[in-house]
Each structure stands twice: as structure tokens, then as C-alpha cells.
PDB file of C-alpha atoms in Angstrom:
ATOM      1  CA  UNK A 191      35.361 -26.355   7.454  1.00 66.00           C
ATOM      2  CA  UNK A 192      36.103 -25.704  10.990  1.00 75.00           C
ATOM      3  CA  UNK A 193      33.274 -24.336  13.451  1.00 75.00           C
ATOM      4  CA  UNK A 194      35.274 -20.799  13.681  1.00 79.00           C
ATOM      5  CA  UNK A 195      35.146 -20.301   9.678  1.00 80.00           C
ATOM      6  CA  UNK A 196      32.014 -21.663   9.323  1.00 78.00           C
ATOM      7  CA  UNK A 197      30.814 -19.270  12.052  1.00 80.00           C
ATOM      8  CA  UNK A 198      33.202 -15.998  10.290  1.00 83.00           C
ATOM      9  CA  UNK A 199      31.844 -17.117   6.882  1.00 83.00           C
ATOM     10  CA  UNK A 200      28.260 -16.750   8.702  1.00 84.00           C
ATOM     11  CA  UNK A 201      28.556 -12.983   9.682  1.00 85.00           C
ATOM     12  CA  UNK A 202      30.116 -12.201   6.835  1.00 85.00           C
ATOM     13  CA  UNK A 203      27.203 -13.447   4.573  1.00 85.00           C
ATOM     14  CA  UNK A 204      25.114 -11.590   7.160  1.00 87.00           C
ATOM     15  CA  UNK A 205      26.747  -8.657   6.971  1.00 85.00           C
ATOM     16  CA  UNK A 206      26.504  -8.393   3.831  1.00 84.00           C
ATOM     17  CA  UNK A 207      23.238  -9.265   3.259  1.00 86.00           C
ATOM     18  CA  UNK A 208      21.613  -5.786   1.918  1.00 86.00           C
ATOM     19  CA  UNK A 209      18.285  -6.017   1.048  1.00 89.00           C
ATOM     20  CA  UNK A 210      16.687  -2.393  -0.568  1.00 90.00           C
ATOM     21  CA  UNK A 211      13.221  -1.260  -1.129  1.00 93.00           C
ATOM     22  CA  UNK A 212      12.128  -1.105  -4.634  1.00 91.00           C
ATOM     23  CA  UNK A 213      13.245   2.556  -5.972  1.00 92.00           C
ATOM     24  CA  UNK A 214      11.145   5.717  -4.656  1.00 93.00           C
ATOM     25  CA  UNK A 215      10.621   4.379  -1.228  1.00 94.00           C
ATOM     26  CA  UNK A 216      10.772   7.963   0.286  1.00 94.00           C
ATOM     27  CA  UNK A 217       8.667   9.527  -2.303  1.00 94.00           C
ATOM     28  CA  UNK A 218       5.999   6.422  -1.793  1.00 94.00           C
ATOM     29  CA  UNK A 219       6.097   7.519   2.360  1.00 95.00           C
ATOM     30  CA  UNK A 220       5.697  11.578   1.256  1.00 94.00           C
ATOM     31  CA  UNK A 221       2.529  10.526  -0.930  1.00 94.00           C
ATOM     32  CA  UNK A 222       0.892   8.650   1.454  1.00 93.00           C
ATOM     33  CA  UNK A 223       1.764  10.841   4.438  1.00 92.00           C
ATOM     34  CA  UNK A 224      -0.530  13.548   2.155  1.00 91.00           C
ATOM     35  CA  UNK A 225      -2.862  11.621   1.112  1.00 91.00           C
ATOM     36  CA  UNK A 226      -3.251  10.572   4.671  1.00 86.00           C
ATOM     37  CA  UNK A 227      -3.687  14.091   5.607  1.00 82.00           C
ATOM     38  CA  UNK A 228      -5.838  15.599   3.348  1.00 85.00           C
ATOM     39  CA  UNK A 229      -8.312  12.257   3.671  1.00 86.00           C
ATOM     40  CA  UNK A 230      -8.312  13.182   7.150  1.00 84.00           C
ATOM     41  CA  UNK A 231      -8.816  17.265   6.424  1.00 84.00           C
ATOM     42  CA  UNK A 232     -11.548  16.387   4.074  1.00 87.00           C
ATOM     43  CA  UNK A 233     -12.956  14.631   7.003  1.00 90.00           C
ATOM     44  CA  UNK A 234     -12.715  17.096   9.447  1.00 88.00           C
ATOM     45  CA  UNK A 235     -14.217  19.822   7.071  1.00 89.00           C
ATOM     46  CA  UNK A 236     -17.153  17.795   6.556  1.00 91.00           C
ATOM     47  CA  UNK A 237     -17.626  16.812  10.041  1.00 91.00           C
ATOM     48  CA  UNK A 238     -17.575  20.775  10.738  1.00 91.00           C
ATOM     49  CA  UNK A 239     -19.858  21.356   7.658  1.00 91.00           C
ATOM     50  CA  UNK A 240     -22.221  18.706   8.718  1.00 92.00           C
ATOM     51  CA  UNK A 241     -22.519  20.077  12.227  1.00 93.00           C
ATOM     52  CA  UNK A 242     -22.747  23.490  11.410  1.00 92.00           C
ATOM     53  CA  UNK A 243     -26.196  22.299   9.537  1.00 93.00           C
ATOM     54  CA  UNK A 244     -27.654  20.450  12.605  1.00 94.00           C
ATOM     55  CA  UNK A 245     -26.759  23.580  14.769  1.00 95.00           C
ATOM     56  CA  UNK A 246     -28.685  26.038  12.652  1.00 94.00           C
ATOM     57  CA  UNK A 247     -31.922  23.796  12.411  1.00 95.00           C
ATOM     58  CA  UNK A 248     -31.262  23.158  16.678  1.00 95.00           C
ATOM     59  CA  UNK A 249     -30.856  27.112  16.954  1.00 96.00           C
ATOM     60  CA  UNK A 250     -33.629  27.962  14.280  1.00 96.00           C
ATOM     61  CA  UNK A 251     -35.933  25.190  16.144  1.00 94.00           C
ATOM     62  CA  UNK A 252     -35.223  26.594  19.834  1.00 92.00           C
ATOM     63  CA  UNK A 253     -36.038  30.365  18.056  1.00 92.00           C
ATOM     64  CA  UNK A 254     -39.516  29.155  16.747  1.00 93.00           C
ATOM     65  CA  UNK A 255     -40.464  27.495  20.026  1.00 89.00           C
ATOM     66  CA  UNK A 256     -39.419  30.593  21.805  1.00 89.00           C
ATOM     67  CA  UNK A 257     -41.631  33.295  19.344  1.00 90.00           C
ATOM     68  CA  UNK A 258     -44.633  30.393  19.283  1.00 89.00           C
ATOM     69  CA  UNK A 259     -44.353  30.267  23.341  1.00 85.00           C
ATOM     70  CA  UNK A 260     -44.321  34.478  23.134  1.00 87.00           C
ATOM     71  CA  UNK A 261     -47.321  34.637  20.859  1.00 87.00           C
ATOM     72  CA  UNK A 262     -49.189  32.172  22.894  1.00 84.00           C
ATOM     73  CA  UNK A 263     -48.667  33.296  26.384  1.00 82.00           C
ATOM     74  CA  UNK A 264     -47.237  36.630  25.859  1.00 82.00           C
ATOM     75  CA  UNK A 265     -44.475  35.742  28.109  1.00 80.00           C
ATOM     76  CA  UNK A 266     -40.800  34.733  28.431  1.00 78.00           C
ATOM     77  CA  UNK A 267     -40.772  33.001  31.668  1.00 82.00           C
ATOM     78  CA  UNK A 268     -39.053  29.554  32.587  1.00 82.00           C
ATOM     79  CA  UNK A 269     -42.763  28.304  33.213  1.00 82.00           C
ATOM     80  CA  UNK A 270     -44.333  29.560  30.050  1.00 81.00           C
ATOM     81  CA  UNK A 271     -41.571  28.311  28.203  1.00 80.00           C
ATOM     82  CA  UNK A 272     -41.580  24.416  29.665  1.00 79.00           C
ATOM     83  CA  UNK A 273     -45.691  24.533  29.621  1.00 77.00           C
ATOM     84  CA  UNK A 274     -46.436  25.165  32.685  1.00 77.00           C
ATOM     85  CA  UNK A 275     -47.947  28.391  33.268  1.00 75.00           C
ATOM     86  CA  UNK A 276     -51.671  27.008  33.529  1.00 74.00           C
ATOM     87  CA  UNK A 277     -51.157  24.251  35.585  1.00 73.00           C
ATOM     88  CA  UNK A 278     -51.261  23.936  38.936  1.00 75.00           C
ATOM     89  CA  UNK A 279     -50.289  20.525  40.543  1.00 73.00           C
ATOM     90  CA  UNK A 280     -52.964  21.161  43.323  1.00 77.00           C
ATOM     91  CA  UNK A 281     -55.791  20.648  40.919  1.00 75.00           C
ATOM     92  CA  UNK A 282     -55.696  16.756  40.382  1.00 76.00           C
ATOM     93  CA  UNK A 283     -55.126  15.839  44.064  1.00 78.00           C
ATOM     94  CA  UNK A 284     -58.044  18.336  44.919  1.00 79.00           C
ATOM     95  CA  UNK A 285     -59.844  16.580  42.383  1.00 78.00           C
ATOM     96  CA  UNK A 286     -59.221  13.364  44.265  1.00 79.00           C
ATOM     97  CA  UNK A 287     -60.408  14.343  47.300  1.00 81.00           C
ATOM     98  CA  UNK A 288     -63.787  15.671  46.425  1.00 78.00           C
ATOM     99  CA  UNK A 289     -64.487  12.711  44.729  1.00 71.00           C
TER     100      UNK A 289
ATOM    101  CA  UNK B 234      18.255  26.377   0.039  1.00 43.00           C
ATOM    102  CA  UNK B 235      16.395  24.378   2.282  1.00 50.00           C
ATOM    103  CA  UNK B 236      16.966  20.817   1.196  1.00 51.00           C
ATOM    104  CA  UNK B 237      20.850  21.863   1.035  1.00 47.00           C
ATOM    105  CA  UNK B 238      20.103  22.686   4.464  1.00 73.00           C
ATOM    106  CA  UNK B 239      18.071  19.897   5.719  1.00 75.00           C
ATOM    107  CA  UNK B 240      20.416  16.842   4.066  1.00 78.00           C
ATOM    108  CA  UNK B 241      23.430  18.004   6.316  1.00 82.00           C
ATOM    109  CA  UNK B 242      21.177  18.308   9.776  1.00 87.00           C
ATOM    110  CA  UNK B 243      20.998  16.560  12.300  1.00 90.00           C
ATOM    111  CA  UNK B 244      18.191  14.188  13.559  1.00 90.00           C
ATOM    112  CA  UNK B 245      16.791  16.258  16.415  1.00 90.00           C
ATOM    113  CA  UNK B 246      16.618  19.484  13.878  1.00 90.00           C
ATOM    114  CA  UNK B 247      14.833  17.408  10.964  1.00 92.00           C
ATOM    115  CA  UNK B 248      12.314  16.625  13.346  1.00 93.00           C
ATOM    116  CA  UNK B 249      12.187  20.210  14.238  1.00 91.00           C
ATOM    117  CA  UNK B 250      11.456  21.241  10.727  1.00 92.00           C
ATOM    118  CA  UNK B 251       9.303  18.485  10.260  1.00 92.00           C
ATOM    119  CA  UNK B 252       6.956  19.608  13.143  1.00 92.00           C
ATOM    120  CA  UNK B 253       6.927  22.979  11.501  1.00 91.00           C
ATOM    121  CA  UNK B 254       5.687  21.245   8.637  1.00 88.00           C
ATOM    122  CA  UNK B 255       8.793  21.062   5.709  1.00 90.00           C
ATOM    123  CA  UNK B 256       7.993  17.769   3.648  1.00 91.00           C
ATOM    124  CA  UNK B 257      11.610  17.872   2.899  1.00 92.00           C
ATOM    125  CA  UNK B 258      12.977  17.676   6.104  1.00 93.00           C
ATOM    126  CA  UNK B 259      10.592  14.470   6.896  1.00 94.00           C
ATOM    127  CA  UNK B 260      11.728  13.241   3.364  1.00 94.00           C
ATOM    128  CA  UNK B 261      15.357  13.432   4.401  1.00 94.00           C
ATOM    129  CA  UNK B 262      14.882  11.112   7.956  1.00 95.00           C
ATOM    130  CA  UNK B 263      13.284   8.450   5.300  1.00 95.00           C
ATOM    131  CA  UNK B 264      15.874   8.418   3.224  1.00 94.00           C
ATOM    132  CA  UNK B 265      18.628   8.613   6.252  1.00 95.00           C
ATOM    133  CA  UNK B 266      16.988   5.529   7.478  1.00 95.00           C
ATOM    134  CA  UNK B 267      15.642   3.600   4.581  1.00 96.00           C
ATOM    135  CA  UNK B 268      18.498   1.437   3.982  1.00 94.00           C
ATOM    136  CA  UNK B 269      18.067   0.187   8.172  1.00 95.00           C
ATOM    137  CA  UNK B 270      14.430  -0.236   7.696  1.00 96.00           C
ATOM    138  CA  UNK B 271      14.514  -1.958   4.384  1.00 95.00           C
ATOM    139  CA  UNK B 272      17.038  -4.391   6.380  1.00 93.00           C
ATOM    140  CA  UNK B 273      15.103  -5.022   9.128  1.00 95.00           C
ATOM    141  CA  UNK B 274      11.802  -5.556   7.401  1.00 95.00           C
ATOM    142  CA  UNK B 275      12.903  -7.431   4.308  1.00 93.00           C
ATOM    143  CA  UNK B 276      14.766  -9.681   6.782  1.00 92.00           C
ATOM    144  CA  UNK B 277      12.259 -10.436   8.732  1.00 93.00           C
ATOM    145  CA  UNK B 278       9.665 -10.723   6.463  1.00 91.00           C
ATOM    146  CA  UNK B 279      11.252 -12.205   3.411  1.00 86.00           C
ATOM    147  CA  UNK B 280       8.555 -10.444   0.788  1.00 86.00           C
ATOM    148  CA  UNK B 281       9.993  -7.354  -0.561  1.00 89.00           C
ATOM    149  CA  UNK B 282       6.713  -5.740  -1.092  1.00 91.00           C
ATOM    150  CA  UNK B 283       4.863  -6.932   2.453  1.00 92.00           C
ATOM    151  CA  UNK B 284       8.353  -5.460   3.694  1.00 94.00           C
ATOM    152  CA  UNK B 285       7.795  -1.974   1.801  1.00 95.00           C
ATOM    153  CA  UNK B 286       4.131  -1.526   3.524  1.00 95.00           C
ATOM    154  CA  UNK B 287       5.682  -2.321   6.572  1.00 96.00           C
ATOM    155  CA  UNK B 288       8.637   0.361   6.067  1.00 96.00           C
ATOM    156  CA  UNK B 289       5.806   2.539   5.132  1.00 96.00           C
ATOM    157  CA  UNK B 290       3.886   2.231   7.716  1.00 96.00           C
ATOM    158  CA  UNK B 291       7.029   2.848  10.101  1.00 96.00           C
ATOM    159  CA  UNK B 292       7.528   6.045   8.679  1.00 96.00           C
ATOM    160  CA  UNK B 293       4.124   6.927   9.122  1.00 95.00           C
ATOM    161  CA  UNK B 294       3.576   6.067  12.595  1.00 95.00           C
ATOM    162  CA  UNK B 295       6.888   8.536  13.259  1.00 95.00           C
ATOM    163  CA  UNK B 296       5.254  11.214  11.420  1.00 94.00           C
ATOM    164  CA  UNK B 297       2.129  10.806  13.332  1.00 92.00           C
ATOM    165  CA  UNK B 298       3.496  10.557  16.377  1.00 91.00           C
ATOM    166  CA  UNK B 299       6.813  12.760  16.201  1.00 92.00           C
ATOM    167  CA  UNK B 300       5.699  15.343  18.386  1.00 89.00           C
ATOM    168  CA  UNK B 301       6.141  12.902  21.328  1.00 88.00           C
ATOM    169  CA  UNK B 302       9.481  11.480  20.309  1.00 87.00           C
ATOM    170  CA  UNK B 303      11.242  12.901  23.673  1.00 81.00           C
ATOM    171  CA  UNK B 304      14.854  11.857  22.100  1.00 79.00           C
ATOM    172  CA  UNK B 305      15.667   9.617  25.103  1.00 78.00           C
ATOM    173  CA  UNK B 306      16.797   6.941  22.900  1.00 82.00           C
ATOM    174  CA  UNK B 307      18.340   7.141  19.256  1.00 89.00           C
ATOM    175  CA  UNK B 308      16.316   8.169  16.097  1.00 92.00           C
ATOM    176  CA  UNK B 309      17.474   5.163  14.444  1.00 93.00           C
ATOM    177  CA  UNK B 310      16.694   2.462  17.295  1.00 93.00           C
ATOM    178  CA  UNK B 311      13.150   4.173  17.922  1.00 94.00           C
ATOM    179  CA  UNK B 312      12.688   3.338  14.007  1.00 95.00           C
ATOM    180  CA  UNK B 313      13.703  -0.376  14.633  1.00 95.00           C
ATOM    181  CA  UNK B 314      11.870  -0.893  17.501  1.00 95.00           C
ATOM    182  CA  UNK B 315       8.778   0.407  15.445  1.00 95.00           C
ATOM    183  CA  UNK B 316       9.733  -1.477  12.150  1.00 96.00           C
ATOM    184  CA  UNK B 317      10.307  -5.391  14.480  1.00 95.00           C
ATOM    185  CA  UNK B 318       7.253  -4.332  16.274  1.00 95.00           C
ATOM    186  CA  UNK B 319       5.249  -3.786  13.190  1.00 96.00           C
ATOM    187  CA  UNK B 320       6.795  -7.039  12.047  1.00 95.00           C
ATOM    188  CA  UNK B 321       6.408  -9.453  14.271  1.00 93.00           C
ATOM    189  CA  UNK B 322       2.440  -9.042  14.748  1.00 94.00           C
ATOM    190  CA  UNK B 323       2.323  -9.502  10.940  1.00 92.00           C
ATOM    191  CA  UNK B 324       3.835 -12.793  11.648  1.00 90.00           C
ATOM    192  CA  UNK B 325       1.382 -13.361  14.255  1.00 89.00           C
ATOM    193  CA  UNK B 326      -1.543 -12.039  12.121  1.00 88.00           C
ATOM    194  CA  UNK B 327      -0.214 -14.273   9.265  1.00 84.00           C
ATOM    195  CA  UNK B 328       0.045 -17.352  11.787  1.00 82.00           C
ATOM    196  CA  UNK B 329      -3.350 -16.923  12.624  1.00 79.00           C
ATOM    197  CA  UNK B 330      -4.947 -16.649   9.519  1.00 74.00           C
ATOM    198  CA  UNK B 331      -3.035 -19.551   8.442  1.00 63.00           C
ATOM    199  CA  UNK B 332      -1.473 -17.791   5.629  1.00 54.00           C
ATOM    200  CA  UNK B 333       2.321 -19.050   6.238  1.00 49.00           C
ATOM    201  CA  UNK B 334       1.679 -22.818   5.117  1.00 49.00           C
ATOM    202  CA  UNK B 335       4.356 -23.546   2.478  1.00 48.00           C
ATOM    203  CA  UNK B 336       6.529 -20.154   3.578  1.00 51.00           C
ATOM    204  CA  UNK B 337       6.392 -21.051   7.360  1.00 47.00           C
ATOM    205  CA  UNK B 338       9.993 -22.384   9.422  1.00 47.00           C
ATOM    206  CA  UNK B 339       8.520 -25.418  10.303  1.00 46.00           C
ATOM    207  CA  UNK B 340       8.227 -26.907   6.689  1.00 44.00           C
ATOM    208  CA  UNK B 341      10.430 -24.808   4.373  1.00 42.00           C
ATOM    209  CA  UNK B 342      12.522 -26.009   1.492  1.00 43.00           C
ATOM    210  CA  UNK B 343      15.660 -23.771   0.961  1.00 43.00           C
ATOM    211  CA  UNK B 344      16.757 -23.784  -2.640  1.00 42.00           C
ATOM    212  CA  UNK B 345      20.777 -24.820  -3.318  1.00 44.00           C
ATOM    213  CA  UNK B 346      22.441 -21.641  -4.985  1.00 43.00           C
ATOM    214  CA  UNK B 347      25.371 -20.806  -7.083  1.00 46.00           C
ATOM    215  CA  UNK B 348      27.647 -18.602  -5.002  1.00 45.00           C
ATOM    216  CA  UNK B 349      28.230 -16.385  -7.706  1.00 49.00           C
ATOM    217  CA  UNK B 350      24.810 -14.560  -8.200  1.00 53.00           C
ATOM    218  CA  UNK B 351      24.289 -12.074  -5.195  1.00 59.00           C
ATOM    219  CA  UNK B 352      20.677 -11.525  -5.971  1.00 62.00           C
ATOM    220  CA  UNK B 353      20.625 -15.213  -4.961  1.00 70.00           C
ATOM    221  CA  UNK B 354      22.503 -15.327  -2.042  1.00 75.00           C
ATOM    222  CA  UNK B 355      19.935 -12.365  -0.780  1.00 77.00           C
ATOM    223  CA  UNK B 356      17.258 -14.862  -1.364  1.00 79.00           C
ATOM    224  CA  UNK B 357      18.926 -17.705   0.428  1.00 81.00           C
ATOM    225  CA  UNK B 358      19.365 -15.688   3.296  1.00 84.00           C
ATOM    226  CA  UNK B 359      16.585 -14.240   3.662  1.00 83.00           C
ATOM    227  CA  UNK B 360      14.437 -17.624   2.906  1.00 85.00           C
ATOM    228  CA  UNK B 361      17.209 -19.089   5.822  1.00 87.00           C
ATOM    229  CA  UNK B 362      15.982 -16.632   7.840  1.00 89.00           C
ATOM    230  CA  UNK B 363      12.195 -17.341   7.591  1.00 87.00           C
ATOM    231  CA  UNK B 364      12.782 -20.788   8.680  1.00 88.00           C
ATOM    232  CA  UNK B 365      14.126 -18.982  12.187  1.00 90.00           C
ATOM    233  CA  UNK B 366      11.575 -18.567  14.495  1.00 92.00           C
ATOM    234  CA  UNK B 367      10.800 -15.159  15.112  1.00 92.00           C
ATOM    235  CA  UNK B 368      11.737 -14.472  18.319  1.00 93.00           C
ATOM    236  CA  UNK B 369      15.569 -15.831  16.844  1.00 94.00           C
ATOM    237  CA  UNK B 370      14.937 -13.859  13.605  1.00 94.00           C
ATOM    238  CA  UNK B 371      14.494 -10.806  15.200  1.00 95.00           C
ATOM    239  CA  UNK B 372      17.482 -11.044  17.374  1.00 95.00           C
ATOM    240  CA  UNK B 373      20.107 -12.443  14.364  1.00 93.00           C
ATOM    241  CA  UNK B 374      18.421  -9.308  11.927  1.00 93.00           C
ATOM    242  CA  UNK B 375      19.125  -6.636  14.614  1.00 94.00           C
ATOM    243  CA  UNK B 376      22.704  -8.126  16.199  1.00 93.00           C
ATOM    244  CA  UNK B 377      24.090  -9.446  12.338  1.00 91.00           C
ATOM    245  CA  UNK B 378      22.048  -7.712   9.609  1.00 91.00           C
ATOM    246  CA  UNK B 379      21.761  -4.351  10.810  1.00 92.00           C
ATOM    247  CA  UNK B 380      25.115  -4.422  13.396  1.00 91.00           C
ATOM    248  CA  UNK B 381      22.958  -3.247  16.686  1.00 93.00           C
ATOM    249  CA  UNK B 382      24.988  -3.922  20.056  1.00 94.00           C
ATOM    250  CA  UNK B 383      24.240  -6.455  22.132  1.00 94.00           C
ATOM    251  CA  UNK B 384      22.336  -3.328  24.477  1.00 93.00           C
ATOM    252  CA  UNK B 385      20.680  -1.187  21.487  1.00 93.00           C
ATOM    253  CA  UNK B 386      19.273  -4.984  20.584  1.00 94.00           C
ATOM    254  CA  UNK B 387      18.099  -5.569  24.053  1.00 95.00           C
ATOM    255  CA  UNK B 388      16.730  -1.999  24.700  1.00 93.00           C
ATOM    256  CA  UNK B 389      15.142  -2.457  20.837  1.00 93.00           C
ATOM    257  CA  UNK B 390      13.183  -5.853  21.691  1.00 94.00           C
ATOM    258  CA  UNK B 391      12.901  -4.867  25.206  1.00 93.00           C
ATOM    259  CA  UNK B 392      14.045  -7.902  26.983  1.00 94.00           C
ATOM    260  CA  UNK B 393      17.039  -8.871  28.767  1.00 96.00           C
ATOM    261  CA  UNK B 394      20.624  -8.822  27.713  1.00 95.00           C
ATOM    262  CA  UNK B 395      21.282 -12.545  28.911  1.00 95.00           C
ATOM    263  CA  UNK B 396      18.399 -13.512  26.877  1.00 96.00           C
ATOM    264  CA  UNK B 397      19.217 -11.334  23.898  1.00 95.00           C
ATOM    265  CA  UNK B 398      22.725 -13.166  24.262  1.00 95.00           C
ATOM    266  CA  UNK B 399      21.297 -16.922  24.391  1.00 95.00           C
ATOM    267  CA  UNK B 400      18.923 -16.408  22.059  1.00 95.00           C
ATOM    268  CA  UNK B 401      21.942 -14.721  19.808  1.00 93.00           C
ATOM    269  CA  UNK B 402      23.671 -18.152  20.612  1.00 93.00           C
ATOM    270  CA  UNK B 403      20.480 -20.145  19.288  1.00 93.00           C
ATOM    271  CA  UNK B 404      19.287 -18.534  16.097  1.00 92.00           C
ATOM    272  CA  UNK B 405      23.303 -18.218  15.029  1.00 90.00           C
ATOM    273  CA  UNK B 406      23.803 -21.866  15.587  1.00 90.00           C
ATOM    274  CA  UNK B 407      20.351 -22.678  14.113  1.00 91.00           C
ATOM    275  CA  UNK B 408      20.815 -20.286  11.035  1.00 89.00           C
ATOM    276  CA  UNK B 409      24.512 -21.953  10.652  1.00 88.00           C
ATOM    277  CA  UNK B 410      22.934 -25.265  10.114  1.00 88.00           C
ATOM    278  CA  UNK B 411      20.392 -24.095   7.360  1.00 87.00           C
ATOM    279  CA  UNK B 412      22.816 -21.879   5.257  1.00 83.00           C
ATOM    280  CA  UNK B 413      25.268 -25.038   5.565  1.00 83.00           C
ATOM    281  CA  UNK B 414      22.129 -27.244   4.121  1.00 81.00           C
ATOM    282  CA  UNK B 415      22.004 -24.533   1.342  1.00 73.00           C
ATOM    283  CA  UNK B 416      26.162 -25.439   0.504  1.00 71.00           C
ATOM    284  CA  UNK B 417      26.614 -21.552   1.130  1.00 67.00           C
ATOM    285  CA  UNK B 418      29.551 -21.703   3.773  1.00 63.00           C
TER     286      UNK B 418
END
């Protein structure tokens, strides 16, 4: 066989080489496309659920500190709240000195 | 009323539909486009069901990712140049892991056929193929299997058209001498 038919008999075998999926390709993509999403909703939902929890204990934690700060200094200020109300920072060095 | 609609629509308004969430116009691109991807895949992979993950995986990636699809090129060659890309790094993965050792180009036994049976043929070609090297493979699948020009196969594989051409040249030649080993032509 010459080079030209052997080369025509190539592309035709090519050409007609048509492989197929086993049946129900599509529905196999649709399937996994929603299992895909819902894995991924599920997910999401408990990711939200989860950090809904931690933000009510943060927000229920920052409340108690707040009324425990109010009942023990009877105050809302920015010192009272991060402990410093009492302290003065002269006291130590003073301290120091005298000794 | 809406699949009647949807099978008889174009690519750019599937993907419209799909983005507004109808199942059915997404199921209509897979089926436009299975037979191409099926080619591709099972071509270049030569295992009909690593080739249906891969397909499946194609069509996933487009779903994710349709909202970005800006239409510059064709639906169909965006497809191929997802399903060869998805391809050829399961070749490499497969290299690497050594799991091509009896399957692999470089040691591969093609059986003789008779003519007659097609479902044959199909496997002589495509075990013909897998003795190809991949970067001939993917060129001969997209230029002879699947009938991409010269260009859509360049712009596909993204390299140049004067290597798409020589390595055209190659695989054909190279491919010509196993199917003649096989006494198909």
C-alpha cells in the first residue's frame, strides 16, 4: 500500500473512531453537580450555625464582664472596664524612690 | 415548555439559564457536548471509565466556573481545552505514581484485530494511541479524532501553529507505523 492510502486509510480510521460514555453521562454530571452543592450548603449552614454559637457565648461573656465591672465599681468607664481605676502608675516608682 | 425551549438554544443563552439556575438548560450543554468530550478523553486516556470522571469533572469545572466564561472563544473549544488539560496531568499524575507500567507507550503490546468487529477497531485505536506520547496524542485526538483546525488546535493546547503542525507530522507518521503493526491499514 502506497504512503498516500496508507495515510487516507489513517484518517479515515481516525475519523471514525467514536468512542461514547457509558449511557446516562449527563444525568451522572446533574447528580453530582447537586450533590456537590448541597455538600457544600450543608457546609455553609453549619459553618453559620456553629458561629452563631461562639458569638452568643463571646456576646453573653462581654455582657457578664460588663454587669460584674458595674457592680464592682459602679461605673462604665474605659478605665473601670480594663482594671484600671485604682491604680496609679506613680505608686511603684514612688515606692522606689523612698526606698 | 422549557426543555422544548432550552434543546433548540443557543450556547450563550443555555449558559444564561444556567446562571439563573435551570438544571435543564446545564443538562442540555452536556449532552450538546458529550459526544466531543467522550472523544477527547477516551482518546487520550484509553479507560472508558477514568475517561467518564474526567468528562465529569469537565462539566463540573464549567458549571463552577460559568459565570466567568466571557465567550471570547467557542463553548466547545473552552470544553476541550478543559477536558486535554484535565487529561494530560492525569498522565503526569499516573507517570509519577508509576501506575502506567504495562499500559505505558514505551512498552505496549498492541493486539492484531479482525477488521470486521468495530468495537475492536475502537480498542486498537485507542490502545495505538496510548503508545503516542502525549504531547503527539493530544495533537492527533484534537486535529483527527475530534476534526479541530489546525488554529482551534493551537489556540486549544496553547502553543504555536508551526509546532502544532510538526508535531501533527510526528504523531501521524508515528501512529501510521503502529496501526500498520496492528495489520489495520
Amino acid at each position: 500500500m502506497s504512503q498516500n492510502s496508507k495515510n487516507e486509510k489513517l484518517t479515515e480510521i481516525l475519523l471514525n473512531h467514536n468512542p461514547e460514555f457509558n449511557d446516562g453521562f449527563s444525568e451522572r454530571v446533574i447528580n453530582k453537580i447537586k450533590l456537590v452543592s448541597t455538600t457544600n450548603k450543608k457546609i455553609e449552614n453549619d459553618f453559620i450555625s456553629a458561629f452563631r454559637w461562639v458569638a452568643l457565648s463571646g456576646v453573653a461573656a462581654i455582657l457578664l464582664l460588663l454587669i460584674t465591672v458595674y457592680f464592682t465599681d459602679g461605673m462604665f468607664t474605659t478605665d473601670a472596664v480594663v482594671g484600671l481605676l485604682n491604680y496609679s502608675p506613680d505608686e511603684p516608682l514612688l515606692a522606689e524612690l523612698n526606698y | 415548555m422549557e426543555k422544548v425551549h432550552v434543546k433548540s438554544a443557543s450556547d450563550v443563552d443555555l449558559i444564561n439559564l444556567s446562571l439563573n439556575g435551570s438544571m435543564d438548560a446545564f443538562s442540555t450543554i452536556v449532552s450538546r457536548y458529550e459526544s466531543m468530550i467522550a472523544k477527547i478523553t477516551i482518546s487520550m486516556i484509553g479507560n472508558k471509565d477514568d475517561a467518564d470522571d474526567i468528562g465529569q469533572e469537565t462539566f463540573i469545572r464549567f458549571y463552577k466556573s460559568m459565570d466567568k466564561f466571557k465567550g471570547d472563544s467557542k463553548l466547545g473549544t473552552y470544553l476541550a481545552r478543559t477536558a486535554i488539560n484535565l487529561t494530560l496531568n492525569e498522565i503526569k499524575k499516573r507517570k509519577k505514581r508509576w501506575l502506567v507500567t504495562t499500559n505505558s507507550y514505551e512498552n505496549f503490546d498492541i493486539p492484531s484485530i479482525d477488521n470486521e468487529e468495530s468495537q475492536d477497531i475502537t480498542n486498537v485505536v485507542n490502545e495505538s494511541l496510548k503508545k503516542l506520547e502525549p504531547k503527539y496524542r493530544s495533537v492527533v485526538v484534537l486535529r483527527f479524532i475530534q476534526g479541530f483546525s489546525t488554529k482551534e488546535t493551537s489556540e486549544i493546547l496553547e502553543l504555536p501553529l508551526g509546532t502544532v503542525l510538526s508535531r501533527l507530522s510526528r504523531g501521524q507518521q508515528k501512529l501510521k507505523e503502529i496501526i500498520t503493526k496492528a495489520d489495520m491499514i
